[in-house]
Amino acid sequence: MSDFLKTLLNIRSLRAATRELTLDQMEEGLAKLASVIEEQRESKAAEQAAAQERERKLKEYMDLLAADGIDISELVELTEPGKKASAPRSKRPAKYEYQDENGEHKTWTGQGRKPSAIQQALESGEKTLEDFLIK
């Protein structure tokens, strides 16, 4: 909480902070604070009115749909045809093959980090990446 807010919300701190102010200065501050409060009230009232209007319109539309015998789920299906559960993406096919340090035959799709065996062969200049392609 800021120091200003602590002072404003604590009566003792507020009294201490306003000791050096004149009565005119305090009344001017009060008028400005009242103006800010009224703006906040108007803003909240406008938000509530907008939310109530939205609710009224939604209820009106639901009543119209019900009167025409339309189920809301049918309407949702029409607006979102591609939202059905899709199958997970299939695994990428292997593009490269190599032997690791243990002599095991392994494959790599070409996605992600290069396996250390391929990286070492490329760095030493023994082979190129094309040499590892699956034929």
PDB file of C-alpha atoms in Angstrom:
ATOM      1  CA  MET A   1       0.000   0.000   0.000  1.00  0.00           C
ATOM      2  CA  SER A   2       1.404   3.420  -0.882  1.00  0.00           C
ATOM      3  CA  ASP A   3       2.210   5.977   1.787  1.00  0.00           C
ATOM      4  CA  PHE A   4      -0.460   8.304   0.419  1.00  0.00           C
ATOM      5  CA  LEU A   5      -3.115   5.617   0.747  1.00  0.00           C
ATOM      6  CA  LYS A   6      -2.002   4.732   4.266  1.00  0.00           C
ATOM      7  CA  THR A   7      -2.242   8.394   5.248  1.00  0.00           C
ATOM      8  CA  LEU A   8      -5.616   8.878   3.570  1.00  0.00           C
ATOM      9  CA  LEU A   9      -7.201   5.819   5.189  1.00  0.00           C
ATOM     10  CA  ASN A  10      -5.856   6.330   8.720  1.00  0.00           C
ATOM     11  CA  ILE A  11      -7.565   9.129  10.685  1.00  0.00           C
ATOM     12  CA  ARG A  12      -4.546   9.863  12.899  1.00  0.00           C
ATOM     13  CA  SER A  13      -2.172  10.026   9.952  1.00  0.00           C
ATOM     14  CA  LEU A  14      -4.653  12.194   8.067  1.00  0.00           C
ATOM     15  CA  ARG A  15      -4.926  14.624  10.968  1.00  0.00           C
ATOM     16  CA  ALA A  16      -1.144  14.844  11.241  1.00  0.00           C
ATOM     17  CA  ALA A  17      -0.742  15.392   7.497  1.00  0.00           C
ATOM     18  CA  THR A  18      -3.359  18.164   7.380  1.00  0.00           C
ATOM     19  CA  ARG A  19      -2.076  20.182  10.387  1.00  0.00           C
ATOM     20  CA  GLU A  20      -0.032  22.411   8.096  1.00  0.00           C
ATOM     21  CA  LEU A  21      -2.895  22.987   5.651  1.00  0.00           C
ATOM     22  CA  THR A  22      -5.308  25.879   5.815  1.00  0.00           C
ATOM     23  CA  LEU A  23      -9.035  25.317   6.008  1.00  0.00           C
ATOM     24  CA  ASP A  24      -9.407  26.564   2.416  1.00  0.00           C
ATOM     25  CA  GLN A  25      -6.817  24.059   1.176  1.00  0.00           C
ATOM     26  CA  MET A  26      -8.563  21.203   2.990  1.00  0.00           C
ATOM     27  CA  GLU A  27     -11.956  22.223   1.568  1.00  0.00           C
ATOM     28  CA  GLU A  28     -10.457  22.385  -1.930  1.00  0.00           C
ATOM     29  CA  GLY A  29      -9.005  18.891  -1.420  1.00  0.00           C
ATOM     30  CA  LEU A  30     -12.364  17.651  -0.151  1.00  0.00           C
ATOM     31  CA  ALA A  31     -14.141  19.042  -3.226  1.00  0.00           C
ATOM     32  CA  LYS A  32     -11.630  17.372  -5.557  1.00  0.00           C
ATOM     33  CA  LEU A  33     -11.886  14.077  -3.694  1.00  0.00           C
ATOM     34  CA  ALA A  34     -15.689  14.257  -3.855  1.00  0.00           C
ATOM     35  CA  SER A  35     -15.438  14.884  -7.616  1.00  0.00           C
ATOM     36  CA  VAL A  36     -13.229  11.822  -8.091  1.00  0.00           C
ATOM     37  CA  ILE A  37     -15.622   9.712  -6.005  1.00  0.00           C
ATOM     38  CA  GLU A  38     -18.596  10.855  -8.078  1.00  0.00           C
ATOM     39  CA  GLU A  39     -16.738   9.985 -11.303  1.00  0.00           C
ATOM     40  CA  GLN A  40     -16.071   6.499  -9.940  1.00  0.00           C
ATOM     41  CA  ARG A  41     -19.728   6.061  -8.997  1.00  0.00           C
ATOM     42  CA  GLU A  42     -20.859   7.129 -12.468  1.00  0.00           C
ATOM     43  CA  SER A  43     -18.350   4.792 -14.089  1.00  0.00           C
ATOM     44  CA  LYS A  44     -19.514   1.833 -11.988  1.00  0.00           C
ATOM     45  CA  ALA A  45     -23.164   2.652 -12.711  1.00  0.00           C
ATOM     46  CA  ALA A  46     -22.456   2.782 -16.466  1.00  0.00           C
ATOM     47  CA  GLU A  47     -20.668  -0.596 -16.293  1.00  0.00           C
ATOM     48  CA  GLN A  48     -23.574  -2.147 -14.411  1.00  0.00           C
ATOM     49  CA  ALA A  49     -26.094  -0.704 -16.882  1.00  0.00           C
ATOM     50  CA  ALA A  50     -24.113  -2.113 -19.811  1.00  0.00           C
ATOM     51  CA  ALA A  51     -23.918  -5.542 -18.152  1.00  0.00           C
ATOM     52  CA  GLN A  52     -27.669  -5.510 -17.447  1.00  0.00           C
ATOM     53  CA  GLU A  53     -28.401  -4.535 -21.054  1.00  0.00           C
ATOM     54  CA  ARG A  54     -26.199  -7.356 -22.301  1.00  0.00           C
ATOM     55  CA  GLU A  55     -27.980  -9.840 -20.030  1.00  0.00           C
ATOM     56  CA  ARG A  56     -31.361  -8.569 -21.229  1.00  0.00           C
ATOM     57  CA  LYS A  57     -30.338  -9.003 -24.873  1.00  0.00           C
ATOM     58  CA  LEU A  58     -28.999 -12.509 -24.239  1.00  0.00           C
ATOM     59  CA  LYS A  59     -32.243 -13.514 -22.544  1.00  0.00           C
ATOM     60  CA  GLU A  60     -34.224 -12.013 -25.419  1.00  0.00           C
ATOM     61  CA  TYR A  61     -32.182 -13.991 -27.970  1.00  0.00           C
ATOM     62  CA  MET A  62     -32.546 -17.196 -25.958  1.00  0.00           C
ATOM     63  CA  ASP A  63     -36.313 -16.676 -25.833  1.00  0.00           C
ATOM     64  CA  LEU A  64     -36.415 -16.108 -29.614  1.00  0.00           C
ATOM     65  CA  LEU A  65     -34.408 -19.282 -30.215  1.00  0.00           C
ATOM     66  CA  ALA A  66     -36.643 -21.286 -27.891  1.00  0.00           C
ATOM     67  CA  ALA A  67     -39.763 -19.905 -29.602  1.00  0.00           C
ATOM     68  CA  ASP A  68     -38.415 -21.062 -32.979  1.00  0.00           C
ATOM     69  CA  GLY A  69     -37.497 -24.484 -31.579  1.00  0.00           C
ATOM     70  CA  ILE A  70     -33.743 -24.015 -31.982  1.00  0.00           C
ATOM     71  CA  ASP A  71     -31.425 -25.568 -29.417  1.00  0.00           C
ATOM     72  CA  ILE A  72     -28.388 -23.468 -28.474  1.00  0.00           C
ATOM     73  CA  SER A  73     -26.056 -26.434 -29.010  1.00  0.00           C
ATOM     74  CA  GLU A  74     -27.149 -26.567 -32.662  1.00  0.00           C
ATOM     75  CA  LEU A  75     -26.265 -22.929 -33.053  1.00  0.00           C
ATOM     76  CA  VAL A  76     -22.856 -23.486 -31.477  1.00  0.00           C
ATOM     77  CA  GLU A  77     -22.154 -26.340 -33.892  1.00  0.00           C
ATOM     78  CA  LEU A  78     -22.950 -24.086 -36.837  1.00  0.00           C
ATOM     79  CA  THR A  79     -20.653 -21.317 -35.658  1.00  0.00           C
ATOM     80  CA  GLU A  80     -17.741 -23.585 -34.663  1.00  0.00           C
ATOM     81  CA  PRO A  81     -17.683 -26.543 -37.083  1.00  0.00           C
ATOM     82  CA  GLY A  82     -13.933 -27.157 -36.721  1.00  0.00           C
ATOM     83  CA  LYS A  83     -13.965 -27.370 -32.932  1.00  0.00           C
ATOM     84  CA  LYS A  84     -14.447 -31.137 -32.819  1.00  0.00           C
ATOM     85  CA  ALA A  85     -11.798 -33.165 -31.085  1.00  0.00           C
ATOM     86  CA  SER A  86      -8.964 -33.793 -33.496  1.00  0.00           C
ATOM     87  CA  ALA A  87      -6.577 -36.697 -33.409  1.00  0.00           C
ATOM     88  CA  PRO A  88      -3.094 -35.950 -32.118  1.00  0.00           C
ATOM     89  CA  ARG A  89      -0.478 -35.218 -34.729  1.00  0.00           C
ATOM     90  CA  SER A  90       1.354 -38.306 -35.938  1.00  0.00           C
ATOM     91  CA  LYS A  91       5.028 -38.749 -35.192  1.00  0.00           C
ATOM     92  CA  ARG A  92       7.433 -37.360 -37.757  1.00  0.00           C
ATOM     93  CA  PRO A  93       9.187 -40.020 -39.780  1.00  0.00           C
ATOM     94  CA  ALA A  94      12.887 -40.534 -39.174  1.00  0.00           C
ATOM     95  CA  LYS A  95      15.108 -38.741 -41.696  1.00  0.00           C
ATOM     96  CA  TYR A  96      18.597 -39.668 -40.502  1.00  0.00           C
ATOM     97  CA  GLU A  97      20.191 -42.826 -39.121  1.00  0.00           C
ATOM     98  CA  TYR A  98      23.395 -43.178 -37.125  1.00  0.00           C
ATOM     99  CA  GLN A  99      25.213 -45.336 -34.594  1.00  0.00           C
ATOM    100  CA  ASP A 100      25.668 -43.965 -31.100  1.00  0.00           C
ATOM    101  CA  GLU A 101      28.728 -44.380 -28.850  1.00  0.00           C
ATOM    102  CA  ASN A 102      27.494 -47.831 -27.746  1.00  0.00           C
ATOM    103  CA  GLY A 103      27.229 -49.037 -31.337  1.00  0.00           C
ATOM    104  CA  GLU A 104      23.425 -49.028 -31.290  1.00  0.00           C
ATOM    105  CA  HIS A 105      21.594 -48.157 -34.499  1.00  0.00           C
ATOM    106  CA  LYS A 106      19.364 -45.075 -33.948  1.00  0.00           C
ATOM    107  CA  THR A 107      17.331 -42.642 -36.010  1.00  0.00           C
ATOM    108  CA  TRP A 108      16.691 -38.900 -35.847  1.00  0.00           C
ATOM    109  CA  THR A 109      13.868 -36.878 -37.412  1.00  0.00           C
ATOM    110  CA  GLY A 110      15.983 -33.790 -38.014  1.00  0.00           C
ATOM    111  CA  GLN A 111      13.982 -31.871 -35.405  1.00  0.00           C
ATOM    112  CA  GLY A 112      15.497 -30.601 -32.178  1.00  0.00           C
ATOM    113  CA  ARG A 113      19.124 -30.909 -31.117  1.00  0.00           C
ATOM    114  CA  LYS A 114      21.462 -33.001 -33.208  1.00  0.00           C
ATOM    115  CA  PRO A 115      22.426 -36.247 -31.535  1.00  0.00           C
ATOM    116  CA  SER A 116      25.957 -36.092 -30.159  1.00  0.00           C
ATOM    117  CA  ALA A 117      27.208 -38.829 -32.514  1.00  0.00           C
ATOM    118  CA  ILE A 118      26.095 -36.844 -35.575  1.00  0.00           C
ATOM    119  CA  GLN A 119      27.399 -33.574 -34.107  1.00  0.00           C
ATOM    120  CA  GLN A 120      30.840 -35.097 -33.426  1.00  0.00           C
ATOM    121  CA  ALA A 121      31.069 -36.554 -36.945  1.00  0.00           C
ATOM    122  CA  LEU A 122      30.157 -33.208 -38.492  1.00  0.00           C
ATOM    123  CA  GLU A 123      32.620 -31.257 -36.331  1.00  0.00           C
ATOM    124  CA  SER A 124      35.484 -33.626 -37.069  1.00  0.00           C
ATOM    125  CA  GLY A 125      34.764 -33.378 -40.801  1.00  0.00           C
ATOM    126  CA  GLU A 126      34.429 -37.157 -41.223  1.00  0.00           C
ATOM    127  CA  LYS A 127      30.928 -36.920 -42.672  1.00  0.00           C
ATOM    128  CA  THR A 128      28.323 -34.447 -43.879  1.00  0.00           C
ATOM    129  CA  LEU A 129      24.713 -34.389 -42.782  1.00  0.00           C
ATOM    130  CA  GLU A 130      23.689 -35.922 -46.126  1.00  0.00           C
ATOM    131  CA  ASP A 131      25.773 -39.001 -45.283  1.00  0.00           C
ATOM    132  CA  PHE A 132      23.331 -39.776 -42.455  1.00  0.00           C
ATOM    133  CA  LEU A 133      20.186 -39.607 -44.622  1.00  0.00           C
ATOM    134  CA  ILE A 134      18.025 -42.736 -44.636  1.00  0.00           C
ATOM    135  CA  LYS A 135      18.036 -44.233 -48.104  1.00  0.00           C
TER     136      LYS A 135
END
